[in-house]
CSV table of C-alpha atoms in Angstrom, one decimal:
chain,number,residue,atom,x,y,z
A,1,UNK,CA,-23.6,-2.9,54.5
A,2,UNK,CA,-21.4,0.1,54.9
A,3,UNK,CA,-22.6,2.7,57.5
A,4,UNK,CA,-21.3,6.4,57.1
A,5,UNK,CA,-17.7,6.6,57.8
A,6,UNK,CA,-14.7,8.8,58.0
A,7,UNK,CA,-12.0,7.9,55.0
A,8,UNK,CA,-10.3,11.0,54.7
A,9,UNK,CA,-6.7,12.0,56.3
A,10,UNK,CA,-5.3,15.0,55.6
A,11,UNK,CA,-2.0,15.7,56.7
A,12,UNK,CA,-1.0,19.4,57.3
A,13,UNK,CA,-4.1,20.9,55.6
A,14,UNK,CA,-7.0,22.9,56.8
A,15,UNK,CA,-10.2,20.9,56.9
A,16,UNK,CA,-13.4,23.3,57.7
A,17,UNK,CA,-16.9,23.3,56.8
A,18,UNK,CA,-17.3,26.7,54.3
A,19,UNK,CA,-19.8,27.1,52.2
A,20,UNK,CA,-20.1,29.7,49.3
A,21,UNK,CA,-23.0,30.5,47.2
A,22,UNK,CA,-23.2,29.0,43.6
A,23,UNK,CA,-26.7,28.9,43.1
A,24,UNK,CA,-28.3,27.2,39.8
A,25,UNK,CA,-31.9,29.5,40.3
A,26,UNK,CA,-33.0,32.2,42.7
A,27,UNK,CA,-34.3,30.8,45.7
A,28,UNK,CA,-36.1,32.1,48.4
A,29,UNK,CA,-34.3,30.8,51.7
A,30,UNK,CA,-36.2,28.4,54.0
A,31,UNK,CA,-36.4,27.8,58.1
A,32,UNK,CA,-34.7,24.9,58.7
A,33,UNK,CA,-32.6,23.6,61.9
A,34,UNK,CA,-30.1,26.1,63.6
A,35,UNK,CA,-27.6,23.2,64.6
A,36,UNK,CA,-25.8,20.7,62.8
A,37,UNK,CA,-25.0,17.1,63.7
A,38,UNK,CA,-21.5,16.2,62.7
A,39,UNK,CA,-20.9,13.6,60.4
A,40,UNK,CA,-18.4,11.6,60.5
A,41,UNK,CA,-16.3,12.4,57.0
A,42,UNK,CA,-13.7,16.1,57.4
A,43,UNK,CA,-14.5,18.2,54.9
A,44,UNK,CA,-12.1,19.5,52.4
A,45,UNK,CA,-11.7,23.2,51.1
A,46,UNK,CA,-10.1,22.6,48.1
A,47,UNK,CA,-8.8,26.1,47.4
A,48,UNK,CA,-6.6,25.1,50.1
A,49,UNK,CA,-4.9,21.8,49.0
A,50,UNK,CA,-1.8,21.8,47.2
A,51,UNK,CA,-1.4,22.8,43.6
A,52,UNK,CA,0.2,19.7,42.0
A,53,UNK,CA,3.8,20.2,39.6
A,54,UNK,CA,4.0,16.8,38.1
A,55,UNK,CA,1.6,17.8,35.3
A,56,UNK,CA,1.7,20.4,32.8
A,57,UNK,CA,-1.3,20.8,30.3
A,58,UNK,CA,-1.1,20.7,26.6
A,59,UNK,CA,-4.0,21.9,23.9
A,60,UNK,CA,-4.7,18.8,21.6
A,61,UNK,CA,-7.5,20.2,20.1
A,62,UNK,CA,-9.8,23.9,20.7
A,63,UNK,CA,-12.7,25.0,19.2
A,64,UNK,CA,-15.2,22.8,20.5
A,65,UNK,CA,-18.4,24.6,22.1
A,66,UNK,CA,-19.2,23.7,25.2
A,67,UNK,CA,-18.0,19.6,25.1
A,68,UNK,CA,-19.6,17.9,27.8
A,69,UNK,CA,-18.4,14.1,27.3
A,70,UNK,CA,-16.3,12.1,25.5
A,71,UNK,CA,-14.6,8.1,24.2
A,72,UNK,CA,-11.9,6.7,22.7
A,73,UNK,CA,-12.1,4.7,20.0
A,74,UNK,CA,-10.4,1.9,19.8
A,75,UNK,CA,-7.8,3.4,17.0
A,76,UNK,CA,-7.4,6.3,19.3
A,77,UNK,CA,-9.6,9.0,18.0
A,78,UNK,CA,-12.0,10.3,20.3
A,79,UNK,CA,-15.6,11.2,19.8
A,80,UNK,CA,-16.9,14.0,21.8
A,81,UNK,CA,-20.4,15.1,22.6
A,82,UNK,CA,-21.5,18.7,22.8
A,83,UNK,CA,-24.4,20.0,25.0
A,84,UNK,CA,-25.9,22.3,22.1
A,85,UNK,CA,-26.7,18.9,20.4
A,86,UNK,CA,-23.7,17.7,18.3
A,87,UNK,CA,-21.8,14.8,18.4
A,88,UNK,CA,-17.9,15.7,16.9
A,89,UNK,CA,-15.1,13.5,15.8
A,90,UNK,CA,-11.6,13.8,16.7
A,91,UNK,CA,-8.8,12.8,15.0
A,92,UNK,CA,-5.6,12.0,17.0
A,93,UNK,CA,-1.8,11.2,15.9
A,94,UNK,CA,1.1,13.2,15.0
A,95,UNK,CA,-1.2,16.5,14.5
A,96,UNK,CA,-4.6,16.3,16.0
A,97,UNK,CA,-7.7,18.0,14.6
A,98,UNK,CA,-11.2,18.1,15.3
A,99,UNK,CA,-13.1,17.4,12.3
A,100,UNK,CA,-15.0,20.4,10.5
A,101,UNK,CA,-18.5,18.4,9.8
A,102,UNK,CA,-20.4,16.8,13.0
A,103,UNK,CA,-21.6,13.4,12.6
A,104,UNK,CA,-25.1,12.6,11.3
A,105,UNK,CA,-28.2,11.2,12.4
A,106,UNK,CA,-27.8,12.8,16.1
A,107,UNK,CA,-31.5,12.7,17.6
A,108,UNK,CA,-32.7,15.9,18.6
A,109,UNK,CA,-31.9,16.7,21.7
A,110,UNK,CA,-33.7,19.8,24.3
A,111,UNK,CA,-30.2,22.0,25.2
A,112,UNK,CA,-31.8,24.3,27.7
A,113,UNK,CA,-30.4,25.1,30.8
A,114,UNK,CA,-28.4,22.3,32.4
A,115,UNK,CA,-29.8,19.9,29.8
A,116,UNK,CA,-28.6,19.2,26.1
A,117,UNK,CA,-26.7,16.1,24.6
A,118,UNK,CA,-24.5,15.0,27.0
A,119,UNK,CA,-22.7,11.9,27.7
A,120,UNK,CA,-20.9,9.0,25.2
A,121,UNK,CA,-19.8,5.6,25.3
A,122,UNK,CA,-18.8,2.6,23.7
A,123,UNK,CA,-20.1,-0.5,23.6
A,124,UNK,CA,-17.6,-3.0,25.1
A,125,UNK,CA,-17.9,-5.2,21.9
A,126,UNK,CA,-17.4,-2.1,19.7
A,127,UNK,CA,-14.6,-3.4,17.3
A,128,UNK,CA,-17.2,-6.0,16.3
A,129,UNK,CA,-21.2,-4.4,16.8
A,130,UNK,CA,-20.0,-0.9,16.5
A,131,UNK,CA,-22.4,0.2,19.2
A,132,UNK,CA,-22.4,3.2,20.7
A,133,UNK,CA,-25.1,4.9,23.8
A,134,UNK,CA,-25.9,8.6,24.3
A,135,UNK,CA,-27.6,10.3,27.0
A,136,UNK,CA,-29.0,14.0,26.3
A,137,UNK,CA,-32.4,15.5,27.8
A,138,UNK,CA,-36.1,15.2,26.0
A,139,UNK,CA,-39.1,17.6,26.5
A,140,UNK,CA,-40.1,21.0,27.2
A,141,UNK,CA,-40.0,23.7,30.5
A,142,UNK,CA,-42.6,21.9,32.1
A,143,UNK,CA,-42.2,18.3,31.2
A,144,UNK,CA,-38.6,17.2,30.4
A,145,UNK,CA,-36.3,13.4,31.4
A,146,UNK,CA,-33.0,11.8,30.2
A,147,UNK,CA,-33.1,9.7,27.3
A,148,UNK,CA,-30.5,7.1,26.5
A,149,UNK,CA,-29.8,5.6,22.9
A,150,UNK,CA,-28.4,3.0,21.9
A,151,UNK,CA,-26.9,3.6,18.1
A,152,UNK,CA,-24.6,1.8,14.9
A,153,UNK,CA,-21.7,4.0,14.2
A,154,UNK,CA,-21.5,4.0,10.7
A,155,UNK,CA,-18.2,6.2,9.2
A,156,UNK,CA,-19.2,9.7,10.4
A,157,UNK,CA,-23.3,8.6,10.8
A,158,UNK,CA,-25.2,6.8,13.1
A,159,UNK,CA,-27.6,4.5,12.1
A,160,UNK,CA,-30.2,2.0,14.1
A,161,UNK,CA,-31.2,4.8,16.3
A,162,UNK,CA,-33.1,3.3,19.1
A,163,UNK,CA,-34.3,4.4,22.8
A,164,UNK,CA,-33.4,2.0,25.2
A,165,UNK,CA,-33.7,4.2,28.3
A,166,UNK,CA,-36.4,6.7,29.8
A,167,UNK,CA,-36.0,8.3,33.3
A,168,UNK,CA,-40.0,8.3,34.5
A,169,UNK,CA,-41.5,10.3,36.2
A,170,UNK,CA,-41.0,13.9,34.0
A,171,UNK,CA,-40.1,16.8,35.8
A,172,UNK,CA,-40.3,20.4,35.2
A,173,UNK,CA,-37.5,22.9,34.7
A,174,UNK,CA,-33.9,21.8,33.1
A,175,UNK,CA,-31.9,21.0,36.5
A,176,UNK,CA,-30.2,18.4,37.4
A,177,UNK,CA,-30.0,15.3,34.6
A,178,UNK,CA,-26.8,13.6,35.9
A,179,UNK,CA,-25.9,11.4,32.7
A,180,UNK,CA,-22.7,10.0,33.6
A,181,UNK,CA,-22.0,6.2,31.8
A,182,UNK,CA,-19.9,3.7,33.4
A,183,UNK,CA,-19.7,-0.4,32.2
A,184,UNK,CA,-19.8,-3.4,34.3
A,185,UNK,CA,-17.6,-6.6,33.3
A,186,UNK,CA,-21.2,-8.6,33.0
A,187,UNK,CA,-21.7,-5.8,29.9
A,188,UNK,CA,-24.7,-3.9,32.0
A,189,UNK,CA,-24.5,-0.3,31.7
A,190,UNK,CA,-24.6,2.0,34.8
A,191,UNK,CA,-26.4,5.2,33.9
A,192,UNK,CA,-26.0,8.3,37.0
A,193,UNK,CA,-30.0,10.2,37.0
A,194,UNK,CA,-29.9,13.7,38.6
A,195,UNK,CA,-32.5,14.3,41.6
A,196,UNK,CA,-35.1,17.0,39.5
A,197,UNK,CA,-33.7,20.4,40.4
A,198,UNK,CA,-34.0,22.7,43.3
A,199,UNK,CA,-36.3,24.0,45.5
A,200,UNK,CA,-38.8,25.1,44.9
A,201,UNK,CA,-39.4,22.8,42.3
A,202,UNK,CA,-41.9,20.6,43.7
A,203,UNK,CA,-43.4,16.8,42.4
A,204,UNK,CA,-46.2,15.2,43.7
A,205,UNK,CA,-46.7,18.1,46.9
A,206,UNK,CA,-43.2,18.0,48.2
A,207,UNK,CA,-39.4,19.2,46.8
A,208,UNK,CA,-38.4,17.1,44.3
A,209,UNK,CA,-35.3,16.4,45.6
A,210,UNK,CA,-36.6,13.9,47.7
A,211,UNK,CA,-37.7,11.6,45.0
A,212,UNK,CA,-34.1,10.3,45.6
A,213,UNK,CA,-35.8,8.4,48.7
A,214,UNK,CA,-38.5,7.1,46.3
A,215,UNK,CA,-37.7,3.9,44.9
A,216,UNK,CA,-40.6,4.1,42.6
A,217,UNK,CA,-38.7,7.1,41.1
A,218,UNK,CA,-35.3,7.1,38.7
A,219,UNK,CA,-34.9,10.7,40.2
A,220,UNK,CA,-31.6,10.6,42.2
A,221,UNK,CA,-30.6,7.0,41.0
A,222,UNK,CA,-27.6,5.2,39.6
A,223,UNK,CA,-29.4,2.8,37.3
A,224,UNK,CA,-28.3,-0.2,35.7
A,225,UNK,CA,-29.6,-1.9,32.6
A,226,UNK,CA,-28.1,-4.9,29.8
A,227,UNK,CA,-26.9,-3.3,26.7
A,228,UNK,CA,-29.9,-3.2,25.2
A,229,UNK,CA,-32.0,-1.5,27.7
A,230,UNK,CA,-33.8,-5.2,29.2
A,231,UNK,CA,-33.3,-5.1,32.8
A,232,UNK,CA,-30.7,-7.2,34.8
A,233,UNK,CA,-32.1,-10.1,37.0
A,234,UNK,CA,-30.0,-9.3,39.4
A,235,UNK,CA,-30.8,-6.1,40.0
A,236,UNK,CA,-31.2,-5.3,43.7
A,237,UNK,CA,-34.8,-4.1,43.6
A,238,UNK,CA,-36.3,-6.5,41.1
A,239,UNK,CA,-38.4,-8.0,43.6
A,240,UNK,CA,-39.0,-5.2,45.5
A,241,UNK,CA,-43.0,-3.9,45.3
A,242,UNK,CA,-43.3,-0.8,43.9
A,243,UNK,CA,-39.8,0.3,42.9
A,244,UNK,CA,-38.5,0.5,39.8
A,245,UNK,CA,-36.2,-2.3,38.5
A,246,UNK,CA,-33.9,-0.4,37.1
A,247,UNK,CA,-32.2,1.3,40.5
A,248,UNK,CA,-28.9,0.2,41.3
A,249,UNK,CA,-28.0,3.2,43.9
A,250,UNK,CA,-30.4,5.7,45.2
A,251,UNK,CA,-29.7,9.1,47.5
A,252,UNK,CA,-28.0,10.6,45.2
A,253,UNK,CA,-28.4,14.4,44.5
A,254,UNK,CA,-26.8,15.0,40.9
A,255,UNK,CA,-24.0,12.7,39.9
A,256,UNK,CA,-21.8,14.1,37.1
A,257,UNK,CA,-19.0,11.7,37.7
A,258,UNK,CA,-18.7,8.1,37.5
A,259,UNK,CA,-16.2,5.2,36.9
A,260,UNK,CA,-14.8,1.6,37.9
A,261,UNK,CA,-11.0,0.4,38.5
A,262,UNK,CA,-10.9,-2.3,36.3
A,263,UNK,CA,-8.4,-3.5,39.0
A,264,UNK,CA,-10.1,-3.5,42.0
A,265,UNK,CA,-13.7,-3.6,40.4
A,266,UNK,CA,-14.7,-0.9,42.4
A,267,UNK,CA,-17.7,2.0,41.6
A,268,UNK,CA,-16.8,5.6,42.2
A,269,UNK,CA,-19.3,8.3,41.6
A,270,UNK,CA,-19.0,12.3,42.3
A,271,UNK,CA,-22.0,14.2,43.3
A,272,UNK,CA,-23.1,18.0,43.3
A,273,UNK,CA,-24.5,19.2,46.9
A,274,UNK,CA,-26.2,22.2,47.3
A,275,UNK,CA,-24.0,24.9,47.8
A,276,UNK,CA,-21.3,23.0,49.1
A,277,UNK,CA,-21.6,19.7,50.4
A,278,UNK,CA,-20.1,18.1,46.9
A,279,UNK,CA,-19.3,14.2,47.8
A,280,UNK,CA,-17.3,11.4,46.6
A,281,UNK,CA,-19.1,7.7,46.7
A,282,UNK,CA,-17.9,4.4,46.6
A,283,UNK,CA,-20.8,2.7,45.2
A,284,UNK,CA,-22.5,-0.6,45.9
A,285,UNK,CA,-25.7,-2.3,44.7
A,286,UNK,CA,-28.6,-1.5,47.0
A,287,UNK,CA,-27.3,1.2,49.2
A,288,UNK,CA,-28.9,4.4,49.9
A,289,UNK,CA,-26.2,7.5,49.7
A,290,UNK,CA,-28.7,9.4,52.0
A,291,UNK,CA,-29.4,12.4,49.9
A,292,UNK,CA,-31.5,14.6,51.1
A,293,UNK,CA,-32.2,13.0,54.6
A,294,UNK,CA,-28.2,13.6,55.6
A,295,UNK,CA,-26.2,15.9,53.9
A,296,UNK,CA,-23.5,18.5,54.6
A,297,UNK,CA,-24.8,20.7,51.6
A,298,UNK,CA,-27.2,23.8,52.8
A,299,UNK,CA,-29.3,25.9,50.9
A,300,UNK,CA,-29.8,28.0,48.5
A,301,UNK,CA,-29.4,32.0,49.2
A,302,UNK,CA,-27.8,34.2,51.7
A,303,UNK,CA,-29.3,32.3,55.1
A,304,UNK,CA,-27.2,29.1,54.3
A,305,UNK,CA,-30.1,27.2,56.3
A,306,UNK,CA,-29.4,23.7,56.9
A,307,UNK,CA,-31.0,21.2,54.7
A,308,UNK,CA,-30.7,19.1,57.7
A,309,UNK,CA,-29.3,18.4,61.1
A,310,UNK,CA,-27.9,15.5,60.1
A,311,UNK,CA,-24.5,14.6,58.2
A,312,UNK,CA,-24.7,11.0,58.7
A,313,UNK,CA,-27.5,8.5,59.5
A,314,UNK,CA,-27.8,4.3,60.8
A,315,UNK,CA,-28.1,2.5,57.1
A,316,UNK,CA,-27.3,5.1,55.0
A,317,UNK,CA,-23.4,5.2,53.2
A,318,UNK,CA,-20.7,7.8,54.7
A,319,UNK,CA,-19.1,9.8,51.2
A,320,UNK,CA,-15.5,8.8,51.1
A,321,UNK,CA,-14.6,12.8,50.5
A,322,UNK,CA,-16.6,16.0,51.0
A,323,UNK,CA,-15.9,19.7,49.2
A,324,UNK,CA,-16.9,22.6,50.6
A,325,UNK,CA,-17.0,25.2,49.2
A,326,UNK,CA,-18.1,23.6,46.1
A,327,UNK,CA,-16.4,21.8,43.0
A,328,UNK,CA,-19.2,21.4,41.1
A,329,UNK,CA,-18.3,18.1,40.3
A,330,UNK,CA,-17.9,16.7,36.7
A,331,UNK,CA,-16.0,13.6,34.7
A,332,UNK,CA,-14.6,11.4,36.9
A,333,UNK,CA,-11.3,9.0,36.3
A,334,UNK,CA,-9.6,6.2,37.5
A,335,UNK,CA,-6.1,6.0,36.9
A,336,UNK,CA,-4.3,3.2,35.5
A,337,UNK,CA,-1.3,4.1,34.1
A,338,UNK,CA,2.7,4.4,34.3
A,339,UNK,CA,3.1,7.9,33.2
A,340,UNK,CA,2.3,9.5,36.2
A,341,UNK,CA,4.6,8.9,39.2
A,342,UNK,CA,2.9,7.8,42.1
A,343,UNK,CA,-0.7,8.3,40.4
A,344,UNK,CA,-1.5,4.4,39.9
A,345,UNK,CA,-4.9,3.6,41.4
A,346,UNK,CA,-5.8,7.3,42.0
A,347,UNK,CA,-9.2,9.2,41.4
A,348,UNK,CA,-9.1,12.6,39.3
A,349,UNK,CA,-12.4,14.2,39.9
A,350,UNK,CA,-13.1,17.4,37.2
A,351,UNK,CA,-14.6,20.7,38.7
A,352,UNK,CA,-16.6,22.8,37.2
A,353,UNK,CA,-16.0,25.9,39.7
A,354,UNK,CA,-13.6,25.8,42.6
A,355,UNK,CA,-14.1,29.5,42.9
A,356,UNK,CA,-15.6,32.6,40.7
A,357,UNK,CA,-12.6,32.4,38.5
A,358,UNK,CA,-11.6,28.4,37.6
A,359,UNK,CA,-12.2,24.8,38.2
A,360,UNK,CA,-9.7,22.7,38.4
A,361,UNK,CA,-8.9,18.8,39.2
A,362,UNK,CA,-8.9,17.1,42.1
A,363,UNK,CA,-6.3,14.3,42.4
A,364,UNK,CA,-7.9,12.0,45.2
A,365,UNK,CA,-4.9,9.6,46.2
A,366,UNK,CA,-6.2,6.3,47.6
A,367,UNK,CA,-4.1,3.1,49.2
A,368,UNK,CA,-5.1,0.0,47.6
A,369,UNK,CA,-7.6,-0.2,50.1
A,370,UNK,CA,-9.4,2.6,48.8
A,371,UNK,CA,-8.9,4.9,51.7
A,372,UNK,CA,-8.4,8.3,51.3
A,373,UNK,CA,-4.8,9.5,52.0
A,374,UNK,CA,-4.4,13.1,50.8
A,375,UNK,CA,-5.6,15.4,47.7
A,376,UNK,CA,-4.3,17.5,45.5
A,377,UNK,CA,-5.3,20.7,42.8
A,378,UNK,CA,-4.4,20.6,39.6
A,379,UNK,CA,-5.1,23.9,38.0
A,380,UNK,CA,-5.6,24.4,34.5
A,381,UNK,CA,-6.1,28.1,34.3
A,382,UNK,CA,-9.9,30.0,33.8
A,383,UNK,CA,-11.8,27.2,32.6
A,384,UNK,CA,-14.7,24.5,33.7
A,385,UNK,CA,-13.6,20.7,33.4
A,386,UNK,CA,-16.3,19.1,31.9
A,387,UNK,CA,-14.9,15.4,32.1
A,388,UNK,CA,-11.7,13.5,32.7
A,389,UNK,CA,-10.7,10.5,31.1
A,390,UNK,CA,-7.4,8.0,30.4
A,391,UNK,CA,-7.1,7.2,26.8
A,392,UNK,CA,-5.7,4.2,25.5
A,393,UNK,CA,-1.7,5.4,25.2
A,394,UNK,CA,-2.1,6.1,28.6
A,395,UNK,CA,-2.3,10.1,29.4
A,396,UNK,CA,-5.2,11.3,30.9
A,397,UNK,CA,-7.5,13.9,28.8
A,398,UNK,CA,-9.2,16.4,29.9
A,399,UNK,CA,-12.4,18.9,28.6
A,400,UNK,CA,-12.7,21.9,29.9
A,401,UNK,CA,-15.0,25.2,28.2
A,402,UNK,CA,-14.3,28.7,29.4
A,403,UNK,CA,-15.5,30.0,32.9
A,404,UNK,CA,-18.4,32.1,31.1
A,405,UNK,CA,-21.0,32.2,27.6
A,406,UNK,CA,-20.0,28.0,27.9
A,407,UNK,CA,-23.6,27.4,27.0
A,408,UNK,CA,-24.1,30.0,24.5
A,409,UNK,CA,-24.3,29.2,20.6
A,410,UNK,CA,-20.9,30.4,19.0
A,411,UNK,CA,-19.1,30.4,21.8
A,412,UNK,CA,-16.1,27.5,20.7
A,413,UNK,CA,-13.6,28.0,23.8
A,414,UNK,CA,-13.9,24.3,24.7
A,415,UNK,CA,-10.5,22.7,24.7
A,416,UNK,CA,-9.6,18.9,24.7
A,417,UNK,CA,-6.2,18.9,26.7
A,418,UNK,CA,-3.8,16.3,27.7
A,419,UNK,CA,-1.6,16.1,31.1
A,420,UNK,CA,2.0,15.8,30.5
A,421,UNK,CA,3.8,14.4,33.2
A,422,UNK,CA,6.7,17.3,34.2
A,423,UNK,CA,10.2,16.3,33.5
């Protein structure tokens, strides 16, 4: 098992714990402990790493309202999902458009607060089943869970609709879904589930963040199921009294970002912390990430009271990074392409919100290892990036929406963008 570690050298920059206040819902601040425990991993202020100049961004396609995920298909075009509930097609080639009608037979989805239609994939057999999945949030104010489908892409419809997936148990307000899709080689699907929400929204007596302790909960899981929703045998709590078959990872907090090397085969995953505290995972079935028993996130309000002495714990998995102040962590990509000098093998993990103004990427560079060696900004002006992604020429692609009104209905400032590499 891997114990909490420290993976991150960063040479020249100034690593220090500060935290600034991004909060989702007004909070009243709690007692908590007055001293912290070091954990092992440096934390990185990323308004203080290097802006990157081997990338400059190009527009492929605007006028998207408020994007939250997107694939390639296999001739290239993209589809992209949008959190108000549509699902939009994107034409790519010489002159790339995005086109005017959305495509049909999208269920109805809840878009409220943090929730809405969120993440797309593809089936891994898509050229011949046509398959595709979407996550998006079900349910009202006081009762409301992810749903995953499983659908037929038919032209610009779906068809087959079906529900493979339900996070149980419901929770109450519209915090914290997670929804990030990443396949296996075996063709099981891992799906990220957010933790509930903040305090004080409560489940069964206590916060509901600590359902990511309880293995008879989804709440603050990776989960991982066969492509049509059955439940892997080999799933590492099958046998386990009580918990729920599904669970691959569990500690999480909110992960927004997800992905495998399909060269080294291993499991990345980004994760919002509370008010700081943001982490980057190397995932492994079974292990418990620690959220919120160890954490370096604090809470909500103008106290910044500890969620808990301790930033690392016996049994429990060190984060390979840590932001503070906040990224707000979203879209997550492995690269695994020529085009970018030196970036083979590298993470870029999107931000929603370095500071009040912009988020920007986060180029993680790892040795083959998978140690961390250094980071880097790329800044792609006043906007929020949603998700990340290589396509199949290569370039990586990224969506971002504007800093503010991103939710709102009208508001079409999201952009699908590709990174050039500078000549």
């Amino acid at each position: 098992m891997m114990v909490r570690k420290a993976h991150l050298a960063l040479a020249g920059l100034a690593l220090m714990v500060a935290n600034v206040a991004v909060p989702a819902v007004a909070q009243t601040p709690m007692s908590g402990p007055s001293t912290i425990v070091p954990g092992p991993t440096p934390v990185t202020q990323a308004l203080g790493l290097p802006a990157a100049v081997s990338v400059t961004p190009q527009t492929m396609v605007a006028d998207l309202e408020a994007p939250w995920g997107l694939a390639f298909l296999p001739n290239g075009d993209l589809l992209v999902t949008e959190l108000l509930g549509k699902l939009r097609y994107v034409k790519a080639g010489t002159n790339w458009s995005l086109e005017a009608e959305e495509i049909k037979g999208v269920p109805t989805v809840t878009a409220a607060g943090q929730g809405g239609l969120m993440d797309v994939t593809l089936h891994p057999n898509f050229s011949r089943n046509k398959l595709i999945y979407l996550s998006f949030s079900v349910g009202d104010e006081a009762a409301n869970r992810t749903r995953i489908v499983r659908a037929k892409l038919e032209g610009r419809a779906l068809t087959d609709v079906q529900t493979i997936f339900e996070v149980t148990p419901a929770k109450s307000r519209f915090q914290h879904f997670g929804s990030r899709f990443t396949w296996l080689p075996d063709q099981t699907l891992l799906i990220s589930i957010g933790d509930g929400g903040n305090p004080p929204n409560s489940l069964d007596g206590s916060f509901i963040r600590n359902q990511a302790q309880n293995l008879g909960s989804h709440l603050g899981k990776i989960v991982r199921i066969k492509d049509d929703g059955s439940i892997p045998k080999d799933n590492p709590f099958v046998n386990t009294p009580g918990a729920r078959p599904e669970i691959y990872s569990y500690g999480h907090r909110n992960s927004q970002g997800l992905a495998r090397d399909p060269v080294s085969g291993r499991i990345y995953a980004t994760e919002h912390g509370s008010q700081g505290g943001d982490e980057l995972n190397l995932i492994q079935s079974g292990q418990n990430y620690g959220w919120p028993k160890v954490t370096y996130a604090v809470e909500y309000g103008a106290a910044r009271t500890p969620i808990t002495p301790n930033q690392s714990g016996s049994g429990l998995v060190d984060p390979l990074a840590v932001w503070s102040p906040a990224i707000a962590p979203s879209g997550l990509a492995v690269v695994r392409s020529s085009k970018y000098r030196g970036w083979d093998g590298d993470l870029l993990a999107g931000g929603l919100r370095l500071d009040q103004g912009r988020g920007a990427l986060i180029r993680v560079d790892l040795d083959k290892a998978g140690k961390v060696l250094g980071q880097e900004r790329i800044d792609l002006g006043d906007v929020r990036v949603r998700d990340v992604r290589q396509g199949p020429d290569g370039y990586i692609y990224v969506l971002t929406t504007a800093m503010r009104n991103f939710r709102d209905k009208g508001q079409r400032n999201g952009q699908l963008v590709r990174l050039l590499p500078a000549t």
